mmCIF file of C-alpha atoms in Angstrom:
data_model
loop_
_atom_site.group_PDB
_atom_site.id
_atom_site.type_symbol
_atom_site.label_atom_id
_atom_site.label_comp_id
_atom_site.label_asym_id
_atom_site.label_seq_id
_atom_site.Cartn_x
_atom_site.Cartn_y
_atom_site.Cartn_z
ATOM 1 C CA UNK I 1 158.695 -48.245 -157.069
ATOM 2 C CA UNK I 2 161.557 -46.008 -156.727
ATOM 3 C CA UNK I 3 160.994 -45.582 -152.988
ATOM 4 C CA UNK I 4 160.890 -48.860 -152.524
ATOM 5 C CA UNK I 5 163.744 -49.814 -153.904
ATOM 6 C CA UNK I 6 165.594 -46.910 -151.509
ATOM 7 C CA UNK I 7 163.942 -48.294 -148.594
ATOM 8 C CA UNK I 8 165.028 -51.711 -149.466
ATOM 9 C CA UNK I 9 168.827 -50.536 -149.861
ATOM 10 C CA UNK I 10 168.777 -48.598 -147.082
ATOM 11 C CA UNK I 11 167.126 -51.407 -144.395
ATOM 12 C CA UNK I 12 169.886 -53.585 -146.529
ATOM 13 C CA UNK I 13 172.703 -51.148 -145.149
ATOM 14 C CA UNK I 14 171.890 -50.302 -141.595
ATOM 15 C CA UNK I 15 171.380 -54.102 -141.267
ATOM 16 C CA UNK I 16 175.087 -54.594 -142.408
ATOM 17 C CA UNK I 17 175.951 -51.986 -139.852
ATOM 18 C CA UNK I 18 173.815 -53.151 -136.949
ATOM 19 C CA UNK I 19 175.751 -56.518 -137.594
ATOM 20 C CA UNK I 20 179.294 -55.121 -137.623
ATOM 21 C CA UNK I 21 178.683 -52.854 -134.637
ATOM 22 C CA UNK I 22 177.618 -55.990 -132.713
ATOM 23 C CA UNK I 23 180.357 -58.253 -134.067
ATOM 24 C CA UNK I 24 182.478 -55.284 -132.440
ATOM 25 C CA UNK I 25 180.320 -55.143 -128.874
ATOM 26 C CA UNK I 26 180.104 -58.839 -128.398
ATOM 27 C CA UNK I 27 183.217 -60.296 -129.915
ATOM 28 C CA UNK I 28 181.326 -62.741 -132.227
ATOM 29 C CA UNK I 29 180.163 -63.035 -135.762
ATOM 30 C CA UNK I 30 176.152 -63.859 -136.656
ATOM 31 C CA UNK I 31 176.793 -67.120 -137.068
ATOM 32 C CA UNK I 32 178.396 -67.457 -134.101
ATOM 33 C CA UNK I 33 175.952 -66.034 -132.004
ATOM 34 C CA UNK I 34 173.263 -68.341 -133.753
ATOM 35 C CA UNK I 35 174.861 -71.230 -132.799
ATOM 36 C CA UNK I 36 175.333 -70.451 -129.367
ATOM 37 C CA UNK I 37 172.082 -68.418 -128.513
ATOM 38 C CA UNK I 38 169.665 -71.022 -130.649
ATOM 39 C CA UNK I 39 169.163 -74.448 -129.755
ATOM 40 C CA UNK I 40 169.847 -76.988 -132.211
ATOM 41 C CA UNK I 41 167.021 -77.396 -134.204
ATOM 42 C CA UNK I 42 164.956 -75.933 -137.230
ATOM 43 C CA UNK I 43 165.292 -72.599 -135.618
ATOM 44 C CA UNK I 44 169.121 -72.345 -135.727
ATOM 45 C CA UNK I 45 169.421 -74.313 -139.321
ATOM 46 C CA UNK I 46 166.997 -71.482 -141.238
ATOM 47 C CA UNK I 47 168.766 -69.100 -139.105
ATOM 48 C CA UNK I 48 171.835 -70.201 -140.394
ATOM 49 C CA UNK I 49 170.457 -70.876 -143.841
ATOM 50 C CA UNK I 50 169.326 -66.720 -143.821
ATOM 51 C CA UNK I 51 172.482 -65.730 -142.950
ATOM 52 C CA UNK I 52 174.574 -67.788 -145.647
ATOM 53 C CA UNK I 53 172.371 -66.677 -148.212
ATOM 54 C CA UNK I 54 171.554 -63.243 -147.236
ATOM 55 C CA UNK I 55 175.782 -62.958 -146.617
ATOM 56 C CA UNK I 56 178.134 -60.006 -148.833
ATOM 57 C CA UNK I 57 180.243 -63.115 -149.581
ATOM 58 C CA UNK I 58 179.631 -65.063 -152.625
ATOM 59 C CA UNK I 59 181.875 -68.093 -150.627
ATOM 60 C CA UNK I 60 179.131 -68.047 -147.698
ATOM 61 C CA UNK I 61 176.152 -67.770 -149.966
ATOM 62 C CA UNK I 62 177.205 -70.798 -152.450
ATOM 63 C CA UNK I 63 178.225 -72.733 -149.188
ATOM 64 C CA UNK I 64 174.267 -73.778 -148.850
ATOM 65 C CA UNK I 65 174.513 -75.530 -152.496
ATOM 66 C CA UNK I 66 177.954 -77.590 -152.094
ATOM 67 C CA UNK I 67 178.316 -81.248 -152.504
ATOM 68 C CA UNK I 68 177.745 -83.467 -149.194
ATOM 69 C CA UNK I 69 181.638 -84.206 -149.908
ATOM 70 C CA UNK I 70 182.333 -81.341 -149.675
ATOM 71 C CA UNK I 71 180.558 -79.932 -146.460
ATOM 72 C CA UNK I 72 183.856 -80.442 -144.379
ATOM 73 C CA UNK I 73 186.163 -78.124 -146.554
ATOM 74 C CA UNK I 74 183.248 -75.557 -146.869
ATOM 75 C CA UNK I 75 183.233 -75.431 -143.176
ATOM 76 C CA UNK I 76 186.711 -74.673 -142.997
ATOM 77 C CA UNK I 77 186.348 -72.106 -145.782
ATOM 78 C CA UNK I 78 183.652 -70.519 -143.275
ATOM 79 C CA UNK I 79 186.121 -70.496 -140.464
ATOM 80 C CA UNK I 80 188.821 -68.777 -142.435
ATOM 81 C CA UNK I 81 186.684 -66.450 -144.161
ATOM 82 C CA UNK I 82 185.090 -65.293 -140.645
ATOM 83 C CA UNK I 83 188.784 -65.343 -139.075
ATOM 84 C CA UNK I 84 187.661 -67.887 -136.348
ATOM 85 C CA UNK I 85 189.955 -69.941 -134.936
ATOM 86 C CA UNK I 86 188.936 -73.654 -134.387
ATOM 87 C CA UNK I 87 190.777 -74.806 -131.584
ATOM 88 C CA UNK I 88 189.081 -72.190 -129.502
ATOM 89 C CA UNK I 89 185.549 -72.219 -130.912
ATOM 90 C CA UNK I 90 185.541 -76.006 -131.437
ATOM 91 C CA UNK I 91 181.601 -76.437 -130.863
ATOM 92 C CA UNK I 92 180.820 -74.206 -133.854
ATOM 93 C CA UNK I 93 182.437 -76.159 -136.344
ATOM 94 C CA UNK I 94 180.069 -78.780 -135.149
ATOM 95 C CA UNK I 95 177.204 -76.990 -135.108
ATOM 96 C CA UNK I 96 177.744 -75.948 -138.864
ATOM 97 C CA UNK I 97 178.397 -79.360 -140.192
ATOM 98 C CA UNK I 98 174.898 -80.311 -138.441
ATOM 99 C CA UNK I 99 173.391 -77.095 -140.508
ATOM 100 C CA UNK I 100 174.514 -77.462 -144.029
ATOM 101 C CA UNK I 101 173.942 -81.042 -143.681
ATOM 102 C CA UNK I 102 170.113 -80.084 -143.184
ATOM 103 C CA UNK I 103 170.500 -77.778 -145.058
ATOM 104 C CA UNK I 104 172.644 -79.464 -148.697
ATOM 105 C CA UNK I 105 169.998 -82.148 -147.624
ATOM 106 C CA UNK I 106 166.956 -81.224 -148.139
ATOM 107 C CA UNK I 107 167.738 -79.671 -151.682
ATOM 108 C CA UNK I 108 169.434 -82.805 -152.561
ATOM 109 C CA UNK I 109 165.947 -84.310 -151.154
ATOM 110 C CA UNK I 110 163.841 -82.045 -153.306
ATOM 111 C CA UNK I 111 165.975 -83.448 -156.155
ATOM 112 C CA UNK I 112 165.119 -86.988 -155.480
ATOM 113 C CA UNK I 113 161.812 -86.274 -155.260
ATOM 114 C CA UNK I 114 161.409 -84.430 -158.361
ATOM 115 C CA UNK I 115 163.001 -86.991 -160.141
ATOM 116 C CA UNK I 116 160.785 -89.606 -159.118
ATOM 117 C CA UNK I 117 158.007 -87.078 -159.614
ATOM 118 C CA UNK I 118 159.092 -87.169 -163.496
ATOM 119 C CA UNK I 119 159.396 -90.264 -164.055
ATOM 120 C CA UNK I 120 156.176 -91.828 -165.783
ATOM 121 C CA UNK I 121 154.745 -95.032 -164.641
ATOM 122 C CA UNK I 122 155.830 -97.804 -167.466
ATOM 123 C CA UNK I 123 153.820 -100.988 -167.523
ATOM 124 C CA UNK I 124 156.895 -102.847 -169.627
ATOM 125 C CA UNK I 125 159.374 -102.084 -166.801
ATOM 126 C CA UNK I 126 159.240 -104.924 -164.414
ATOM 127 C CA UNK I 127 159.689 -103.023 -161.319
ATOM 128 C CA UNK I 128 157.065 -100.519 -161.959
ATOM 129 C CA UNK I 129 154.520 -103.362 -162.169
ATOM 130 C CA UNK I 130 155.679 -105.796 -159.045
ATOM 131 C CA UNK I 131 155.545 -102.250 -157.072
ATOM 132 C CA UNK I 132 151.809 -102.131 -158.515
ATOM 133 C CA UNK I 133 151.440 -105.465 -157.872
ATOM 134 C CA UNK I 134 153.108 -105.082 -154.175
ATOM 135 C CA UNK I 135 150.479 -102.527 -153.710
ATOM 136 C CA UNK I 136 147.318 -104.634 -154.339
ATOM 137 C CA UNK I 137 148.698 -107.282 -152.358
ATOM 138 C CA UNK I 138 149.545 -105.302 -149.016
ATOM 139 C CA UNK I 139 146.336 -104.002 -148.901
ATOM 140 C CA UNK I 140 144.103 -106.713 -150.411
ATOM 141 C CA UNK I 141 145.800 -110.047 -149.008
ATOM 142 C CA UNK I 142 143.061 -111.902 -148.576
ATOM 143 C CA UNK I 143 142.148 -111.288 -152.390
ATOM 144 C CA UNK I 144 144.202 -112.399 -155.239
ATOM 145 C CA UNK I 145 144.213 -110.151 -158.253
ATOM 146 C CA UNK I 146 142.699 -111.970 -161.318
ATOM 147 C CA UNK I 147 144.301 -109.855 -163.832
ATOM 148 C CA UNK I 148 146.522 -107.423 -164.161
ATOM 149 C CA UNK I 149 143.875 -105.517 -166.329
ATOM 150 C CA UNK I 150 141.164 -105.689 -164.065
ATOM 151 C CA UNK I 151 137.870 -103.725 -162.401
ATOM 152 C CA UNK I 152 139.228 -104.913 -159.190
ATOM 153 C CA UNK I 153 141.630 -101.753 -158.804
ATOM 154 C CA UNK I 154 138.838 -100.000 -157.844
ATOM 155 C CA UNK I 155 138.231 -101.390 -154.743
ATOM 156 C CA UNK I 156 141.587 -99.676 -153.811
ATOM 157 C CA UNK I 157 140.924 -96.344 -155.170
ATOM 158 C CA UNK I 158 141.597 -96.253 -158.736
ATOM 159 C CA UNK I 159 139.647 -94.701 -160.895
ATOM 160 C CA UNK I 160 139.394 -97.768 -163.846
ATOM 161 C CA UNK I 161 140.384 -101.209 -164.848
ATOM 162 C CA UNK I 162 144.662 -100.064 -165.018
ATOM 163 C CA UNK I 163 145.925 -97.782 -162.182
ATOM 164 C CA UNK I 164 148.842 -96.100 -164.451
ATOM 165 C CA UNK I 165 146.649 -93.733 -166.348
ATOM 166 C CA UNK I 166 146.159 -92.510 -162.532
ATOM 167 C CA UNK I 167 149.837 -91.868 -161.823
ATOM 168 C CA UNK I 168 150.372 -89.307 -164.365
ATOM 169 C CA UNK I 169 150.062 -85.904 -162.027
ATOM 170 C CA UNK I 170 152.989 -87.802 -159.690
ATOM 171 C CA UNK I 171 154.202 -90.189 -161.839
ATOM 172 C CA UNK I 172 156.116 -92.757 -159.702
ATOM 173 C CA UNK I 173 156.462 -90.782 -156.654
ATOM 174 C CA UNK I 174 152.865 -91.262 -156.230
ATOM 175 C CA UNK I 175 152.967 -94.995 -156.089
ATOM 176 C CA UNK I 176 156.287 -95.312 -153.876
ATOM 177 C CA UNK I 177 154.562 -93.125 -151.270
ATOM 178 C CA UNK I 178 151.838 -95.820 -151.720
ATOM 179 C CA UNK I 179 153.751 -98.642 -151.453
ATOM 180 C CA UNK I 180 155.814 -97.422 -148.132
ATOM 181 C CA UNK I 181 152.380 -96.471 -146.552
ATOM 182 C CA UNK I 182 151.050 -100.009 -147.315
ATOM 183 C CA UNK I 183 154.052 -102.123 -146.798
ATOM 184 C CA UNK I 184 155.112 -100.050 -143.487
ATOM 185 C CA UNK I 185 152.071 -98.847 -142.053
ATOM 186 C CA UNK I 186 149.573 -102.156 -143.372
ATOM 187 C CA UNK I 187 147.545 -101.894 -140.511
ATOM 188 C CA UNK I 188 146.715 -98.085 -140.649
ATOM 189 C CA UNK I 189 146.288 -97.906 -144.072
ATOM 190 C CA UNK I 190 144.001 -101.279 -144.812
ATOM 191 C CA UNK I 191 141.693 -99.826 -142.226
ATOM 192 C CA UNK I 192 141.883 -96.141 -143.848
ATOM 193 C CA UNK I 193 140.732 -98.273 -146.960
ATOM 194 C CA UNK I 194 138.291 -99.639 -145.504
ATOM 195 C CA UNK I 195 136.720 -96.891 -143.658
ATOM 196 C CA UNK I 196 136.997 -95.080 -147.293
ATOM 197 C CA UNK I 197 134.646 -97.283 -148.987
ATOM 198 C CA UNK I 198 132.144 -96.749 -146.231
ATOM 199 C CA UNK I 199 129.067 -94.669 -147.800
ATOM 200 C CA UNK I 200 129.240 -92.331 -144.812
ATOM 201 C CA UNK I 201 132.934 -91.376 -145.717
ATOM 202 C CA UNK I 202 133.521 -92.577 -149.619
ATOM 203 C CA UNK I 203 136.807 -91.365 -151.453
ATOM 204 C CA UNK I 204 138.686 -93.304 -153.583
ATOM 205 C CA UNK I 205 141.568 -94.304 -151.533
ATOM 206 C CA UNK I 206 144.420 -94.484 -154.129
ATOM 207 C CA UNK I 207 143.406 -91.189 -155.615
ATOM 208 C CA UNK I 208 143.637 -89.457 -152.007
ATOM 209 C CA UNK I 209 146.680 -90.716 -151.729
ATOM 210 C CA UNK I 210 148.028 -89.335 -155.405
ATOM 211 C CA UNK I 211 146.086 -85.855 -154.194
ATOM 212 C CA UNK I 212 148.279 -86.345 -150.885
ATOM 213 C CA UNK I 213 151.423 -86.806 -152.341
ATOM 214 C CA UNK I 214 151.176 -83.894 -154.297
ATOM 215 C CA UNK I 215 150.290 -82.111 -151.340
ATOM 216 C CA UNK I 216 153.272 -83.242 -149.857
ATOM 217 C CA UNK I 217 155.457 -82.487 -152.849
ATOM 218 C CA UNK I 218 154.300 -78.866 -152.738
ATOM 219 C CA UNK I 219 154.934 -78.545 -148.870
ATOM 220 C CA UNK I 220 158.384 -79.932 -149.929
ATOM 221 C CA UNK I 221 159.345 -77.534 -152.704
ATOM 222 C CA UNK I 222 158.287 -74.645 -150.730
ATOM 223 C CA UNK I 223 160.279 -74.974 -148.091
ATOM 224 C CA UNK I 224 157.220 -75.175 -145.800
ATOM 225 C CA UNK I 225 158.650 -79.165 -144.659
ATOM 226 C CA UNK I 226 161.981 -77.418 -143.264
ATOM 227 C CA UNK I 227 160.697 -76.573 -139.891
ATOM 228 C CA UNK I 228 159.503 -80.185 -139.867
ATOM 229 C CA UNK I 229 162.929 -82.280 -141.571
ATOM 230 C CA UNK I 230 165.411 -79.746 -139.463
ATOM 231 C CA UNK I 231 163.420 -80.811 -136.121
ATOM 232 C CA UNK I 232 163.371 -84.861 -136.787
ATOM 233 C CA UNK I 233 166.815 -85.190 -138.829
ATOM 234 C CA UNK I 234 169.689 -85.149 -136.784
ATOM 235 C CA UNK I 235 171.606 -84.583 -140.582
ATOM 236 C CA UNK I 236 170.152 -84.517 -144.165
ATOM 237 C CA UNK I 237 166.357 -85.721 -144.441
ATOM 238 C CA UNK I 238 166.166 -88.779 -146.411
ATOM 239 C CA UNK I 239 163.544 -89.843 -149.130
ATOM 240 C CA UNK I 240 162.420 -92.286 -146.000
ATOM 241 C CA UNK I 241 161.716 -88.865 -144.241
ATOM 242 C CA UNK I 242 159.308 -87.442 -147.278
ATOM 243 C CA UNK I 243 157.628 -91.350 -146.918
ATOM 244 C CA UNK I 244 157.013 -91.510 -143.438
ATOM 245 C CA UNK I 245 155.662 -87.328 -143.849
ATOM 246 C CA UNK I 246 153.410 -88.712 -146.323
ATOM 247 C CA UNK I 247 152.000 -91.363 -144.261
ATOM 248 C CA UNK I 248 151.487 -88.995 -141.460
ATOM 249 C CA UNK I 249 149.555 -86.832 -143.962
ATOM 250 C CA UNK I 250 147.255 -89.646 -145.250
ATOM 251 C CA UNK I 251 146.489 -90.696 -141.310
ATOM 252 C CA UNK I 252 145.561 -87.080 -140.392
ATOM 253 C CA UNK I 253 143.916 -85.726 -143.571
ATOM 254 C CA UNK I 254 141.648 -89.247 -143.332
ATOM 255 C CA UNK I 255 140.919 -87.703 -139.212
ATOM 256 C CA UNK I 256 140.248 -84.744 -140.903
ATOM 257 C CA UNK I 257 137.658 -85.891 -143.768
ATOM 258 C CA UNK I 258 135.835 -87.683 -140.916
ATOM 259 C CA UNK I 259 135.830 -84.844 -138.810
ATOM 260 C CA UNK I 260 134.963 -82.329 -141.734
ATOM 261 C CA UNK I 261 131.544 -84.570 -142.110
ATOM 262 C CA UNK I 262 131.490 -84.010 -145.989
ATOM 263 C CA UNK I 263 128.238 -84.095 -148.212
ATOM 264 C CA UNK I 264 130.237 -85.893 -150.889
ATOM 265 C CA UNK I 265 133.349 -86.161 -152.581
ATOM 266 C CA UNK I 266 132.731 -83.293 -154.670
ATOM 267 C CA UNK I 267 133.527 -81.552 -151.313
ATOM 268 C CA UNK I 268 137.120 -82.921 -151.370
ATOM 269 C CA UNK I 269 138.634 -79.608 -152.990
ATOM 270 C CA UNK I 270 137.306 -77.509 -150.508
ATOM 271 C CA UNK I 271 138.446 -80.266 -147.671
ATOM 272 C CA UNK I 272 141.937 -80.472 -148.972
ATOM 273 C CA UNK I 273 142.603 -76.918 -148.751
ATOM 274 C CA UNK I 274 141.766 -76.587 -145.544
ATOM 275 C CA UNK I 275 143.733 -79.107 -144.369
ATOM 276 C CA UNK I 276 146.590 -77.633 -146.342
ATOM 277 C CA UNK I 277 146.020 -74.610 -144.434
ATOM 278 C CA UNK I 278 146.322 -76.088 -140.705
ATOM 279 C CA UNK I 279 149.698 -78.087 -141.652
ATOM 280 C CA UNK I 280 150.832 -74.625 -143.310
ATOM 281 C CA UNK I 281 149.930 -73.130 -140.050
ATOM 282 C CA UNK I 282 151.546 -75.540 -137.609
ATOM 283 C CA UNK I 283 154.804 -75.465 -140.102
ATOM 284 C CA UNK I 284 154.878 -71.848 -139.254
ATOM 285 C CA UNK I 285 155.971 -72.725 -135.885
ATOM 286 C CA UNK I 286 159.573 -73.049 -135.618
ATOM 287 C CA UNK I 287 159.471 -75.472 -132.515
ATOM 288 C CA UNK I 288 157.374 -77.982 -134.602
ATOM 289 C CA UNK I 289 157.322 -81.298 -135.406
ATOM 290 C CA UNK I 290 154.902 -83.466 -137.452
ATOM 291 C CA UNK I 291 155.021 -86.327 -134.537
ATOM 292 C CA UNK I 292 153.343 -88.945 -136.129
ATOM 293 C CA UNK I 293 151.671 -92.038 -134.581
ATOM 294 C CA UNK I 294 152.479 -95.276 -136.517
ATOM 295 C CA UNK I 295 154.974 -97.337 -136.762
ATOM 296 C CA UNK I 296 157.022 -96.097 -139.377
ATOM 297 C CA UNK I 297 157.618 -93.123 -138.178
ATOM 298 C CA UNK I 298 158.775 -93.996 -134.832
ATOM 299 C CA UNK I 299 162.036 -93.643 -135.422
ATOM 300 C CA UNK I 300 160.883 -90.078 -136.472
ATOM 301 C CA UNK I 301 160.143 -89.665 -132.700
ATOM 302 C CA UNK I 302 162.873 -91.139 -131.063
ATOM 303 C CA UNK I 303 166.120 -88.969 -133.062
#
């Protein structure tokens, strides 16, 4: 233990010197040569996001956790701090603002998420229920919902005659990621819940998509989505990003169930983690993407 901690200290030194005796050689401080040696992108926002953190400075490492408000005069803080002057590096104020935006972001998006992710489903709040209601109706038009209380929520994936004791693992994050995929992507996901009451591929649709979320929510909180949200948002990634991330999960994991050729549904543990493990594995890559292919996302594809 006590060697490690001596190796730690002294990689954490001669780092600190190999910076300063480039700073000297080229001129430039790290952040500056990030932004001008990195492409904009995921690669040069967690570069940027290392650096902040990882900085001597207690300005530069709280500078990842201001307010959006704020992001301007933290910029300028950064400038003065690293003695840089603005009117000749112009670009790199720029390119800062478009990292910590990412960056403040996407913890202000875990936030949101988390929030929603607390909050139980209530059947005496109104909105709760016409979002319930909204749900049945995008994806069963053609069948009216006799009751409220009703066997009929099966046929979308619940497992019993009221869908909120499902929601309880996501509360109502689970069913607004449901709703959006419904309501945005109707086409995609009536035939996903149709092909899911097939006997060859049988799931429960709405559960899936409770299992997704989750799945979602962890890739979120991890950090794992960063690659992903720094390479499709121009600025901070919205709670419309997480949505349309979810819906692109629910397409491919339903490719993936099919192509995985279960036995049952007691196979759906062993499934899941798989999948978990190729979109861990594709996250890895700095350069990607989850390019989705439905219609919500497409404006995921185009920025």
């Amino acid at each position: 233990m006590f060697v490690q901690v001596c190796l730690y200290f002294y990689c954490k030194c001669l780092w600190r010197c190999l910076k300063f005796v480039v700073r000297k050689l080229t001129g430039r401080c790290e952040l500056q040569r990030i932004c001008y040696n990195t492409k904009p992108g995921a690669a040069r926002t967690m570069k940027i996001e290392a650096s902040l953190k990882g900085s001597k400075s207690k300005r530069l490492q709280t500078s990842v956790s201001v307010h959006p408000d704020a992001i301007e005069k933290t910029i300028d803080d950064i400038m003065e701090l690293k003695r840089i002057n603005p009117d000749i590096n112009p670009q790199l104020g720029i390119s800062l603002q478009a990292c910590l935006l990412q960056i403040v972001g996407y913890r202000n998006l875990i936030a949101e998420v988390e929030k929603l992710r607390r909050e139980p489903y209530d059947s005496e709040n109104l909105q709760h229920e016409e979002m319930l209601l909204k749900l049945w109706k995008c994806l069963k038009p053609n069948s009216p919902l006799k009751a409220r209380i009703s066997k009929q929520w099966c046929e979308i994936g619940f497992q019993g005659d009221d869908p909120k004791t499902d929601f309880r693992g996501m509360g109502l994050l689970g069913l607004y990621n449901l709703v959006y995929f419904a309501e945005w992507d109707t086409e995609i996901a009536q035939q996903i819940l149709s092909d899911s009451l097939q006997p060859k591929y049988s799931y429960s649709f709405a559960i899936v998509g409770i299992n997704i979320t989750d799945l979602a929510y962890n890739l979120l909180v991890s950090g794992a989505l960063k690659t992903h949200f720094y390479n499709v948002a121009p600025e901070a990634p919205t709670l419309t990003h997480f949505q349309q991330t979810f819906c692109y999960l629910m397409h491919e994991f339903h490719k993936f169930w099919i192509e995985e050729d279960p036995l049952d549904i007691m196979e759906f543990n062993r499934v899941r983690e798989k999948f978990h493990k190729r979109i861990l594995k594709q996250l890895q890559n700095p350069e990607m993407a989850l390019c989705p292919h439905f219609a919500a996302s497409e404006s995921l594809v185009n920025m």
